[in-house]
mmCIF file of C-alpha atoms in Angstrom:
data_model
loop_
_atom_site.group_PDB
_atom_site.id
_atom_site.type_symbol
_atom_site.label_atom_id
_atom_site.label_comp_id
_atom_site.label_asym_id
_atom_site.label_seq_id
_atom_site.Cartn_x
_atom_site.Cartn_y
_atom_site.Cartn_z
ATOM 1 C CA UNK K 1 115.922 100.448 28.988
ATOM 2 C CA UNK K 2 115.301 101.950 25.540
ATOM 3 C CA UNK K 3 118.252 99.874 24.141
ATOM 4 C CA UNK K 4 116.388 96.572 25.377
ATOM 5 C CA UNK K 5 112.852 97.843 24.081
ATOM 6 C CA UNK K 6 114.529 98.573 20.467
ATOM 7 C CA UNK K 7 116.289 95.251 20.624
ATOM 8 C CA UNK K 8 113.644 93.257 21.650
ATOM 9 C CA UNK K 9 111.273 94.920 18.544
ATOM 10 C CA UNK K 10 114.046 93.673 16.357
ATOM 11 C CA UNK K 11 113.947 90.109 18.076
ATOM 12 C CA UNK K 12 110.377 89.965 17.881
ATOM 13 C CA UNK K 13 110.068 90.762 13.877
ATOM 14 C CA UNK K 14 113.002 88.870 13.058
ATOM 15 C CA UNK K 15 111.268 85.997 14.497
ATOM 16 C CA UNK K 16 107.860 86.438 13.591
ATOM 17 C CA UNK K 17 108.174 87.588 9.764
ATOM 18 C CA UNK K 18 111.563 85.949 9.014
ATOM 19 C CA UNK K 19 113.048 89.246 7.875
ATOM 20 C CA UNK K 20 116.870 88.950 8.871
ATOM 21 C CA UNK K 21 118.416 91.187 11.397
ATOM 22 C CA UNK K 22 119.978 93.848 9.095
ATOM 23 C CA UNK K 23 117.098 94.194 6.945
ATOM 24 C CA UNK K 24 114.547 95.596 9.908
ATOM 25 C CA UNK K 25 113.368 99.598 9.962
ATOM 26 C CA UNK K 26 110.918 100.955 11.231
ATOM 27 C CA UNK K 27 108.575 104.004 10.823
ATOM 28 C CA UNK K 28 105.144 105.423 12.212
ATOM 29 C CA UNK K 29 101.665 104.618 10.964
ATOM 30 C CA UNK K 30 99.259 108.118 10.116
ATOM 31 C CA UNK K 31 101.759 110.829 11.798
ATOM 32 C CA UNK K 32 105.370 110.164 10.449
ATOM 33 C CA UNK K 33 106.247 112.213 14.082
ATOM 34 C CA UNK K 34 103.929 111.060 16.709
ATOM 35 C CA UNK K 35 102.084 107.780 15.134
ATOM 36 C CA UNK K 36 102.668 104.549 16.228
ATOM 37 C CA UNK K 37 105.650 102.554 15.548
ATOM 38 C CA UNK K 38 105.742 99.772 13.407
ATOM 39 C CA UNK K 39 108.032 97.666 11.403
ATOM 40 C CA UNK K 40 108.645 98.271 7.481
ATOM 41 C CA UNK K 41 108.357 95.994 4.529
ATOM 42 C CA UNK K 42 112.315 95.582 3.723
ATOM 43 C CA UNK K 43 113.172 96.873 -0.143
ATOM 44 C CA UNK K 44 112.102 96.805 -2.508
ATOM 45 C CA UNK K 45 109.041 96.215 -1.245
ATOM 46 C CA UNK K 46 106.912 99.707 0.748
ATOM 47 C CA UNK K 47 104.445 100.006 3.354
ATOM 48 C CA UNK K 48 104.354 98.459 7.142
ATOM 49 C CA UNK K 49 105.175 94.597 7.643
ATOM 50 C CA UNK K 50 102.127 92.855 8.470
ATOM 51 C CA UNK K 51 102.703 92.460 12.300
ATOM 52 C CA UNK K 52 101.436 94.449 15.210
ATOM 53 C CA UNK K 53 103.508 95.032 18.313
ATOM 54 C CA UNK K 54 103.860 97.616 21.111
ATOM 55 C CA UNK K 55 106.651 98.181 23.665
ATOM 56 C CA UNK K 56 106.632 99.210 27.294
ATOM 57 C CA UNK K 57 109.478 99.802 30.154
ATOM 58 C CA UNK K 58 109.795 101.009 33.844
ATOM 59 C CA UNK K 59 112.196 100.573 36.381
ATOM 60 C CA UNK K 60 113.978 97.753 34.642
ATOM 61 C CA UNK K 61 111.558 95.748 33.154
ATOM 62 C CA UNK K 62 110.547 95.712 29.336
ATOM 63 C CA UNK K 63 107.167 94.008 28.023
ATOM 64 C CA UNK K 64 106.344 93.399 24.560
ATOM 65 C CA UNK K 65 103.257 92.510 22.927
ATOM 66 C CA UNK K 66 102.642 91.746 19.290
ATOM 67 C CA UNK K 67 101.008 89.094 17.520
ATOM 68 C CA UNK K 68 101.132 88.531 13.197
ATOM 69 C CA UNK K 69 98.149 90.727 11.672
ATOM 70 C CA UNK K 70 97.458 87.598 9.243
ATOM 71 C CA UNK K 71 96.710 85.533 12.097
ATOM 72 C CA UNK K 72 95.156 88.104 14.098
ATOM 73 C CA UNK K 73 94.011 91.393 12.840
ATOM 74 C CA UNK K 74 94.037 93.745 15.614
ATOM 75 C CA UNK K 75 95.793 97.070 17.563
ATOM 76 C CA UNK K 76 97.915 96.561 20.546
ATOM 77 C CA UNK K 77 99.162 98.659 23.561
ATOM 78 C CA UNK K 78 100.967 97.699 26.396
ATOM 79 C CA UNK K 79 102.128 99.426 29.816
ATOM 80 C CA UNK K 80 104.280 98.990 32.528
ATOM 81 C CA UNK K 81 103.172 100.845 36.169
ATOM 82 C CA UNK K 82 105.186 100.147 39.093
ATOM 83 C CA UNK K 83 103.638 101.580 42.501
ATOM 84 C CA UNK K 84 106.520 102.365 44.558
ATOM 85 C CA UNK K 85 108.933 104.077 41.947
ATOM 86 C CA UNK K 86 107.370 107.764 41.977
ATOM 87 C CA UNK K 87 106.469 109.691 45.334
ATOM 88 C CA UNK K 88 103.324 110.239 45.853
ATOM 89 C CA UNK K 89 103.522 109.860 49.624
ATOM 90 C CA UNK K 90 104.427 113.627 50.420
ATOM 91 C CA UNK K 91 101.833 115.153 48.297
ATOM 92 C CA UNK K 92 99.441 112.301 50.280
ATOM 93 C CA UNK K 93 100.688 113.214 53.276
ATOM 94 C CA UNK K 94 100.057 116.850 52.956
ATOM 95 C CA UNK K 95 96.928 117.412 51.212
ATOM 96 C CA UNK K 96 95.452 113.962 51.246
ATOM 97 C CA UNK K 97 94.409 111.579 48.575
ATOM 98 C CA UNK K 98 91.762 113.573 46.882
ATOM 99 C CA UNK K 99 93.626 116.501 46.205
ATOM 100 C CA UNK K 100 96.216 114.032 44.489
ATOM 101 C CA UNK K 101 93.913 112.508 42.087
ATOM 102 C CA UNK K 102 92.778 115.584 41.416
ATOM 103 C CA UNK K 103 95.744 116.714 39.580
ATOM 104 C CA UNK K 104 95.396 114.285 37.581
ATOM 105 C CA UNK K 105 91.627 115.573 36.052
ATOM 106 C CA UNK K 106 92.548 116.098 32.586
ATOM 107 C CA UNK K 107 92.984 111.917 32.307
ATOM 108 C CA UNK K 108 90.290 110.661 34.126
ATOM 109 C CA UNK K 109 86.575 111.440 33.808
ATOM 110 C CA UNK K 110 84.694 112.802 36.506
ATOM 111 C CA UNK K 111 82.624 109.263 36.961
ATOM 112 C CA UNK K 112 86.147 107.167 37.032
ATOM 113 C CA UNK K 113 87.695 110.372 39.708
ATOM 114 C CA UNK K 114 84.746 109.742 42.028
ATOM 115 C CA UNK K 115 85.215 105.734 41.506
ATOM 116 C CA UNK K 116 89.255 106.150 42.316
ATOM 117 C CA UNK K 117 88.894 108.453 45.580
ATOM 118 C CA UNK K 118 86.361 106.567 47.222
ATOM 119 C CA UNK K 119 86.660 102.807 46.217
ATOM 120 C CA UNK K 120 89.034 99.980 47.276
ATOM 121 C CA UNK K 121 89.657 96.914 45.945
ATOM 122 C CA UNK K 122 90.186 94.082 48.824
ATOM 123 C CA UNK K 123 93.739 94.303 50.532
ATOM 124 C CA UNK K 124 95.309 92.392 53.679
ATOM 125 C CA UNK K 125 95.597 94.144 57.330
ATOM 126 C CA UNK K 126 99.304 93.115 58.391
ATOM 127 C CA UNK K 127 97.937 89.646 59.583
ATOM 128 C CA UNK K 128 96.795 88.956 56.280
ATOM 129 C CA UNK K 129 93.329 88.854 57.127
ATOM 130 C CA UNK K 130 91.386 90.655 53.883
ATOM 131 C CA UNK K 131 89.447 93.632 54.403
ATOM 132 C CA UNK K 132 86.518 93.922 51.482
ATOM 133 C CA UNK K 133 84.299 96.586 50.690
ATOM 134 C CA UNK K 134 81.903 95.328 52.317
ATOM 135 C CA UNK K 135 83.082 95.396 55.744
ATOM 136 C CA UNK K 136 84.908 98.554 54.650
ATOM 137 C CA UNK K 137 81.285 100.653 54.479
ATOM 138 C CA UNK K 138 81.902 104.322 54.543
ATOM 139 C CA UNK K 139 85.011 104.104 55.541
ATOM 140 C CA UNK K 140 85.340 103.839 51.997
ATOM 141 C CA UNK K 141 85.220 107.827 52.170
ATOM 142 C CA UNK K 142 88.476 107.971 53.874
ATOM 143 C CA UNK K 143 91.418 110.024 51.983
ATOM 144 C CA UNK K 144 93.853 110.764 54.590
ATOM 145 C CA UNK K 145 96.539 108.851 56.394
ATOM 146 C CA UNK K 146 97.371 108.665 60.113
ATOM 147 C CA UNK K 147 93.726 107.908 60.952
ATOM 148 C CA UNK K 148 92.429 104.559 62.740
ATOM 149 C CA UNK K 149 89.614 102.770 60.609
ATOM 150 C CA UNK K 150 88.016 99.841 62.449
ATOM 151 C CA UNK K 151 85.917 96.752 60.701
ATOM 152 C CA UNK K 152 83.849 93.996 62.045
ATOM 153 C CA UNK K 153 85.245 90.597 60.427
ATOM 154 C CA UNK K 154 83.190 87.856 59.416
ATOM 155 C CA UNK K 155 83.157 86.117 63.080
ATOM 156 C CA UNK K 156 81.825 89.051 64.936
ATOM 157 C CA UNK K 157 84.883 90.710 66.032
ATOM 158 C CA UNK K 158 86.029 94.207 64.983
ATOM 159 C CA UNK K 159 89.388 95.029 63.882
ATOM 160 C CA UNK K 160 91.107 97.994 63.873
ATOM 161 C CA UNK K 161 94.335 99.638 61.326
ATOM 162 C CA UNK K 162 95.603 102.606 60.350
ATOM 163 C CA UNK K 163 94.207 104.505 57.125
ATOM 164 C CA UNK K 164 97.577 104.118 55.716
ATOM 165 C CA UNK K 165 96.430 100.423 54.627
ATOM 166 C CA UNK K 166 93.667 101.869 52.586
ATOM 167 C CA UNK K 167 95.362 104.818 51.103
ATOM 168 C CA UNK K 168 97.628 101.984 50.014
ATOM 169 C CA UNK K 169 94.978 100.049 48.342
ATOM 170 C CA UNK K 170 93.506 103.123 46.260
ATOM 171 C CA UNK K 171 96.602 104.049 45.348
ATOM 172 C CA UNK K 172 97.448 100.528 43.803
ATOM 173 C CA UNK K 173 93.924 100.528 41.877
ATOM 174 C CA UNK K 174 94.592 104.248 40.855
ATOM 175 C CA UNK K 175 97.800 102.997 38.883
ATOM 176 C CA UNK K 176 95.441 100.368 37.783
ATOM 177 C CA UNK K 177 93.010 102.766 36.011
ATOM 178 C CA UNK K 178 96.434 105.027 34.689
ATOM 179 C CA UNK K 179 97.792 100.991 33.092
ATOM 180 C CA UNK K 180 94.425 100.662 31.238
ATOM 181 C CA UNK K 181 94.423 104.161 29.867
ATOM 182 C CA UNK K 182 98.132 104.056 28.920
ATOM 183 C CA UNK K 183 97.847 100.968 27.108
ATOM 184 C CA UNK K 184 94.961 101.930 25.172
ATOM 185 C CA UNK K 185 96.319 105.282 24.229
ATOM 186 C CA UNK K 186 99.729 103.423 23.238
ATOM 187 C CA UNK K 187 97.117 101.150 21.269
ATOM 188 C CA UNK K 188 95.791 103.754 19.304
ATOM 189 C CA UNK K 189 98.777 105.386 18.710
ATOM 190 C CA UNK K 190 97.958 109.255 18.868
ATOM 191 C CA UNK K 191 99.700 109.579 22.105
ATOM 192 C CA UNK K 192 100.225 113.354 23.001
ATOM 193 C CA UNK K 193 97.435 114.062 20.298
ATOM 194 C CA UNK K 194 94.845 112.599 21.944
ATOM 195 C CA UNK K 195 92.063 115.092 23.140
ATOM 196 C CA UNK K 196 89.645 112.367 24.140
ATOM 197 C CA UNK K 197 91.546 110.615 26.714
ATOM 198 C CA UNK K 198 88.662 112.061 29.685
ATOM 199 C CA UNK K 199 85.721 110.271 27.388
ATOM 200 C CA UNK K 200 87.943 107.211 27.297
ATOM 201 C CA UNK K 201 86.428 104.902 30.627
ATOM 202 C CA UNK K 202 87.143 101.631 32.267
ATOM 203 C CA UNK K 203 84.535 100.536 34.470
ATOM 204 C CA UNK K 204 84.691 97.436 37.212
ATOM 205 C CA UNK K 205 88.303 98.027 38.141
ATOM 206 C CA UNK K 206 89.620 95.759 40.266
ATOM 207 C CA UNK K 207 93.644 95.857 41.104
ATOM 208 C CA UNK K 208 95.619 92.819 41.331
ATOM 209 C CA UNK K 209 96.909 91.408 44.225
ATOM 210 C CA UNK K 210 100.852 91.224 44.021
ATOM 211 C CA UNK K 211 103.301 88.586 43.204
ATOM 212 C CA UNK K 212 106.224 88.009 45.275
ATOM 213 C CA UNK K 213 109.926 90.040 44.758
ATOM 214 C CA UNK K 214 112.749 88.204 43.441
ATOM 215 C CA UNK K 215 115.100 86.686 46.510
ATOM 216 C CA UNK K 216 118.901 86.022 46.093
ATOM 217 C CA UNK K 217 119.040 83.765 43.016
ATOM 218 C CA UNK K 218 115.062 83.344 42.419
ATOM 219 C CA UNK K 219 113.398 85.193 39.677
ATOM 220 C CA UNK K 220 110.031 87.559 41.299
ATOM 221 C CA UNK K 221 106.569 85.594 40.939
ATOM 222 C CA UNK K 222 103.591 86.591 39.518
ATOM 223 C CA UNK K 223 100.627 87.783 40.741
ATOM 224 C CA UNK K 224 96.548 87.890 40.309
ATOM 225 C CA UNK K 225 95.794 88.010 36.463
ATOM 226 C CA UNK K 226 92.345 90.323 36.132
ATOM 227 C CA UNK K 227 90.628 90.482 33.056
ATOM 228 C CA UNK K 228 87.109 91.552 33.796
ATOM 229 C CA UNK K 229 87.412 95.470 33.184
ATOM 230 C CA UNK K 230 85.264 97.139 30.690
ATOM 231 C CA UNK K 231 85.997 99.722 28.115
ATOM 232 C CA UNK K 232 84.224 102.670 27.376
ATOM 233 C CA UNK K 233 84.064 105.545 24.803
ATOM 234 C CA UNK K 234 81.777 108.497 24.928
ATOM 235 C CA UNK K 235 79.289 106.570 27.365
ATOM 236 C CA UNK K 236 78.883 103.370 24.937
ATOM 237 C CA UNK K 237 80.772 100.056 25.477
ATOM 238 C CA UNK K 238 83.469 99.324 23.146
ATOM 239 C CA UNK K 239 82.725 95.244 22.782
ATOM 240 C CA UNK K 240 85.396 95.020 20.508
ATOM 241 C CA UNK K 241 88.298 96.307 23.591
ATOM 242 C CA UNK K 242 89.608 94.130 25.607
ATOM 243 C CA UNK K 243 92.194 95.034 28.537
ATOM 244 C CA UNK K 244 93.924 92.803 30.785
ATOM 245 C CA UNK K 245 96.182 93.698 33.948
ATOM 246 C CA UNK K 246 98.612 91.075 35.222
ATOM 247 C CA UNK K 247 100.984 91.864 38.677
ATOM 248 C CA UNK K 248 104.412 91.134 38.628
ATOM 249 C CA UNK K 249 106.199 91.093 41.741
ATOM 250 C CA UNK K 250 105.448 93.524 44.660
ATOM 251 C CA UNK K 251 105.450 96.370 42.775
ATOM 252 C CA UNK K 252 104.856 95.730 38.900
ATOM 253 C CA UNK K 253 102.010 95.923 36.977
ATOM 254 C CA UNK K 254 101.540 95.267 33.196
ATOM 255 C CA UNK K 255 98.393 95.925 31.516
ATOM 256 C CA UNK K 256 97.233 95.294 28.014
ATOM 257 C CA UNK K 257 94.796 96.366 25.432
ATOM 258 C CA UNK K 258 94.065 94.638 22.601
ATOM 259 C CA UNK K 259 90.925 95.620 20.065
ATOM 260 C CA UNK K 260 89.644 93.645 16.705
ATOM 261 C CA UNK K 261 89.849 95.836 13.535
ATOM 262 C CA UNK K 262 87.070 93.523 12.247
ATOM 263 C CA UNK K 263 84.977 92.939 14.767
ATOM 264 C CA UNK K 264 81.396 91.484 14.571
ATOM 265 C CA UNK K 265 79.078 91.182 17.825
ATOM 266 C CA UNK K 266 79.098 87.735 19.428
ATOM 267 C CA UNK K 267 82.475 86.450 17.465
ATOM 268 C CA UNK K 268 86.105 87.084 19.359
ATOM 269 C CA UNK K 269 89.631 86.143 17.895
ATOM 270 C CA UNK K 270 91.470 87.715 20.517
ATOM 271 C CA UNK K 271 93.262 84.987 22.530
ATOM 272 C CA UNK K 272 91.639 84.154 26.143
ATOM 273 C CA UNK K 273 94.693 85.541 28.279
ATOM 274 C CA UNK K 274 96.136 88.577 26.880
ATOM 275 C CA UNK K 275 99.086 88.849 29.374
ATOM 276 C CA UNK K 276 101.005 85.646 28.692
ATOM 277 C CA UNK K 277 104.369 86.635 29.101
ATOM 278 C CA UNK K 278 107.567 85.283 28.425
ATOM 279 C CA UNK K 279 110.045 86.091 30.840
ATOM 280 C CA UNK K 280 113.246 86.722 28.808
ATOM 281 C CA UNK K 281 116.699 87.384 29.984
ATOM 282 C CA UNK K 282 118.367 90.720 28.112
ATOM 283 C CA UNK K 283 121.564 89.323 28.034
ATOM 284 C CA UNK K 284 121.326 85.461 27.472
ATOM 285 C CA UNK K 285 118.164 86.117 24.949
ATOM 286 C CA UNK K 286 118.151 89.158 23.278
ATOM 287 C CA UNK K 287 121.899 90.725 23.623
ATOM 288 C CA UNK K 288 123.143 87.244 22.582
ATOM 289 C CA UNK K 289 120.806 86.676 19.518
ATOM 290 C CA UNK K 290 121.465 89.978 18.335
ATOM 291 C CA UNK K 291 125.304 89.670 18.176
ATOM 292 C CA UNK K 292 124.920 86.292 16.192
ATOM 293 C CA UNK K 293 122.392 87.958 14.027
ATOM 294 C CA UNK K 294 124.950 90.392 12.545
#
C-alpha cells in the first residue's frame, strides 16, 4: 500500500497544480525528518507547492485528502481504522474492556477514557432491532463479555443479548475516538513529537453505523457520514477544527480533520462534507495514468 499512497500524491499534484509527472518531489514542512509531507515547487523555483494533502492506508484501502491552498487555506489529516484487522478480542476476553483501553492512557485523556469505557453509541441486537442508550441505562457500565444484558423496548417488552453486542459497539466508537486523533495529529504534522496528544479532546462521539462489504463483482457501500464531533485543546474549543468520520463497508472507517489557518469566528470556508470520496481503482486510475505520464 505505500506504492499506491506515493502514486496517488503524484496523481493528485499532477492534477491539481499542473506540474508534469517527472517534475514532482517532495519534502517535509518545519522538521526535514518527522514534519509533514508536502509537495515542492519544481526548479528553479524553492519552497512547498501551494497545495495541501495528506495520505492514509489500512488493509488495502488508500484515502487521500487535499484541496489547493489558494482556494482554500487550511491543514489536512486523514486516517484509515478498520475494526476487525487487529485482535483485540483475547486481551477483551481476558481482562475485559477497561483494562484494554487502559493501555492505551497516554492517547486519551482521562475525561475521553471514562467516555470510551462506559458509553455506546446505538447498535442492532441480531434482529436488527436498535438498542440506544437510553434503554441501555447502567448497563452502560458493562466491560466484559459472556454476560446477558436485558432491555425493555419501546412497546413494553424486554429483550435480552449477550454483552458481546455491546463490547462490540464500544469497541467500534473507541476506533472512532483513535480516527479523530490520528487525523488531527497527521494534520498537524508533528507525529511522534507530539507531547500534547492527552490535552487534544473530541467530545460528542458518535460511531457510524457500517456500510455493506463488497459481494462477487459489486464494489462495498458506504455507510453513516457523522460530522457533529467537537474538537478540543487544553479544555477550550477549537472553532476553527473540524473532523468528519465516514464508514466504509463493514469494517472501514475514514476520518478527517480539516482546520482554517485564517480563521475568524462566525465565517467557515471549509466545504460542508469533508469526506467526499472518490472511489478510484489503483490499476485502471492511478497505475495507468502514471505509465502514460512518463
Amino acid at each position: 500500500m505505500s506504492l499506491a499512497s506515493a502514486l496517488l500524491k503524484r496523481l493528485f499534484v499532477h492534477k491539481t497544480l499542473g506540474i508534469p509527472w517527472k517534475d514532482i518531489t517532495f519534502g517535509r514542512k518545519r522538521n526535514p525528518k518527522h514534519g509533514k509531507p508536502c509537495a515542492l515547487l519544481p526548479p528553479p523555483l524553492h519552497g512547498p507547492a501551494p497545495c495541501e494533502f495528506n495520505v492514509s492506508h489500512q488493509a488495502g484501502l488508500v484515502a487521500l485528502v487535499g484541496c489547493k491552498t489558494e482556494e482554500l487555506d487550511a491543514e489536512l489529516g486523514v486516517d484509515i481504522v478498520c475494526v476487525n484487522e487487529r485482535n483485540e478480542a483475547k486481551t477483551i476476553d481476558e481482562e475485559g474492556f477497561e483494562a484494554w483501553v487502559d493501555m492505551y492512557a497516554e492517547i486519551f485523556s482521562h475525561e475521553e477514557t471514562f467516555d470510551i469505557k462506559y458509553n455506546a453509541s446505538p447498535f442492532p441486537l441480531l434482529d436488527g432491532i436498535m438498542v440506544t442508550p437510553e434503554m441501555l441505562g447502567r448497563h452502560d457500565r458493562c466491560c466484559s463479555k459472556g454476560k446477558e444484558l436485558s432491555v425493555r423496548l419501546p412497546d413494553g417488552s424486554e429483550r435480552q443479548f449477550s454483552s458481546d453486542l455491546l463490547i462490540d459497539a464500544k469497541l467500534r466508537r473507541f476506533f472512532t475516538f483513535w480516527c479523530y486523533k490520528e487525523a488531527y495529529i497527521k494534520l498537524d504534522g508533528e507525529a511522534l513529537l507530539a507531547t500534547w496528544i492527552p490535552e487534544l479532546e473530541f467530545k460528542h462521539v458518535r460511531a457510524p453505523r457500517p456500510g455493506t462489504p463488497a459481494r462477487c463483482s459489486t464494489h462495498g457501500v458506504w455507510g453513516e457520514r457523522i460530522s457533529d464531533a467537537e474538537v478540543w485543546f487544553q479544555h477550550v474549543h477549537m472553532g476553527e477544527c473540524r473532523v468528519e468520520i465516514q464508514a466504509f463497508e463493514e469494517n472501514f472507517m475514514i476520518g478527517v480533520a480539516a482546520k482554517e489557518r485564517t480563521w475568524k469566528s462566525g465565517d467557515r470556508d471549509l466545504p460542508e462534507v469533508l469526506t467526499k470520496f472518490r472511489e478510484l481503482h489503483l490499476e485502471q486510475d492511478v497505475m495507468h495514468f502514471a505509465r502514460q505520464a512518463q
